[in-house]
Amino acid sequence: MAALTSWLRSQEEAGAEPTSAVVRAAVRFTLEELAVSSPGNSVEVRVPPAGAVQAITGPRHTRGTPPNVVETDATTWLALATGRLAWEDAVASGKVSASGTRADLGPVLPLITRAGRFSS
């Protein structure tokens, strides 16, 4: 959470750039929160090179390329996780690649509100 708080502060301060370690830690933290808040194995969410997680209830995937994959960069993922970017806007702009019938994360995002509280 400390890394995410640091990333959020950097977004509010002009010219502030978080370190890559802070960004990676914030991404990993929010991916873990996604897995906790939306448990399951039907969608693989990838934020290379920081991490990946399986989440969302549904059919379990065990081999090869998963049928439901979401992939994006760290900055976009953190903006989605904190409500600074809407899912629909990220997909429409091409900042997120979402394939598969279950790959819509709109209903489970944001994970953390702008006030720093976890969404339910």
Coordinates of C-alpha atoms in Angstrom, one line a residue:
M1 CA 0.0 0.0 0.0
A2 CA 2.9 2.3 0.7
A3 CA 4.1 2.0 -2.9
L4 CA 0.6 2.7 -4.2
T5 CA 0.3 5.8 -2.0
S6 CA 3.7 7.0 -3.3
W7 CA 2.5 6.5 -6.9
L8 CA -0.7 8.3 -6.2
R9 CA 1.2 11.3 -4.7
S10 CA 3.5 11.4 -7.8
Q11 CA 0.4 11.6 -10.0
E12 CA -0.8 14.7 -8.1
E13 CA 2.6 16.5 -8.1
A14 CA 3.8 18.0 -11.4
G15 CA 7.1 16.6 -12.6
A16 CA 7.2 13.9 -9.9
E17 CA 8.3 10.5 -11.2
P18 CA 8.1 7.4 -9.0
T19 CA 11.0 5.0 -9.2
S20 CA 10.5 1.8 -11.2
A21 CA 10.7 -0.2 -7.9
V22 CA 7.8 1.8 -6.6
V23 CA 5.7 1.3 -9.7
R24 CA 6.4 -2.5 -9.7
A25 CA 5.5 -2.8 -6.0
A26 CA 2.3 -0.8 -6.6
V27 CA 1.4 -3.0 -9.6
R28 CA 2.0 -6.2 -7.6
F29 CA 0.0 -4.9 -4.7
T30 CA -3.0 -4.0 -6.8
L31 CA -2.8 -7.3 -8.8
E32 CA -2.9 -9.1 -5.4
E33 CA -5.9 -7.0 -4.4
L34 CA -7.7 -8.0 -7.6
A35 CA -7.1 -11.7 -6.9
V36 CA -8.5 -11.2 -3.4
S37 CA -11.5 -9.1 -4.3
S38 CA -12.3 -11.1 -7.4
P39 CA -11.0 -14.6 -6.8
G40 CA -11.0 -17.2 -9.5
N41 CA -8.9 -18.5 -12.4
S42 CA -10.8 -17.6 -15.6
V43 CA -9.0 -14.4 -16.5
E44 CA -5.3 -13.8 -16.6
V45 CA -4.3 -10.2 -16.0
R46 CA -0.8 -9.3 -17.2
V47 CA 1.1 -6.1 -16.5
P48 CA 4.6 -6.9 -17.8
P49 CA 7.2 -7.0 -16.5
A50 CA 5.7 -6.3 -13.0
G51 CA 3.4 -9.2 -12.7
A52 CA 0.4 -11.3 -13.6
V53 CA -2.5 -12.8 -11.7
Q54 CA -5.4 -15.0 -12.4
A55 CA -8.8 -13.8 -11.1
I56 CA -12.6 -13.8 -11.8
T57 CA -14.8 -16.8 -11.2
G58 CA -15.4 -19.1 -14.0
P59 CA -13.8 -22.1 -15.8
R60 CA -10.3 -22.8 -14.6
H61 CA -7.5 -22.5 -17.1
T62 CA -4.5 -24.8 -16.7
R63 CA -2.5 -25.2 -20.0
G64 CA -1.3 -23.1 -22.8
T65 CA -2.6 -19.6 -23.6
P66 CA -5.5 -18.7 -21.4
P67 CA -8.8 -18.0 -23.3
N68 CA -9.4 -14.8 -21.3
V69 CA -6.4 -12.4 -21.1
V70 CA -6.1 -8.7 -20.1
E71 CA -2.8 -7.0 -20.7
T72 CA -1.6 -3.5 -20.2
D73 CA 1.3 -1.4 -19.1
A74 CA 2.0 -0.4 -15.4
T75 CA 0.8 3.2 -15.6
T76 CA -2.5 2.3 -17.3
W77 CA -3.1 -0.6 -14.8
L78 CA -2.5 1.7 -11.8
A79 CA -4.8 4.3 -13.3
L80 CA -7.5 1.7 -13.7
A81 CA -7.0 0.2 -10.3
T82 CA -7.3 3.7 -8.7
G83 CA -10.2 5.0 -10.7
R84 CA -8.1 7.6 -12.6
L85 CA -9.0 5.8 -15.9
A86 CA -12.3 4.1 -16.8
W87 CA -12.1 0.6 -18.2
E88 CA -14.1 1.5 -21.3
D89 CA -11.9 4.4 -22.1
A90 CA -8.7 2.3 -21.7
V91 CA -10.0 -0.4 -24.0
A92 CA -11.3 2.1 -26.6
S93 CA -8.0 3.9 -26.7
G94 CA -6.0 0.6 -27.1
K95 CA -4.2 1.1 -23.8
V96 CA -5.6 -2.3 -22.7
S97 CA -5.7 -5.5 -24.7
A98 CA -8.7 -7.7 -23.5
S99 CA -9.5 -10.9 -25.2
G100 CA -12.1 -13.5 -24.3
T101 CA -15.7 -13.5 -23.2
R102 CA -14.8 -12.9 -19.5
A103 CA -12.0 -10.3 -20.0
D104 CA -14.2 -7.3 -19.0
L105 CA -12.8 -5.9 -15.8
G106 CA -15.1 -2.9 -15.8
P107 CA -17.4 -4.4 -13.1
V108 CA -14.5 -5.0 -10.7
L109 CA -12.5 -1.8 -11.2
P110 CA -11.5 0.5 -9.6
L111 CA -10.0 -1.5 -6.7
I112 CA -9.0 1.5 -4.7
T113 CA -10.8 4.9 -4.7
R114 CA -9.1 8.2 -5.1
A115 CA -9.5 8.7 -1.4
G116 CA -7.3 5.7 -0.9
R117 CA -10.1 3.4 0.2
F118 CA -10.7 -0.1 -1.1
S119 CA -13.8 -0.4 -3.4
S120 CA -16.3 -3.1 -2.6

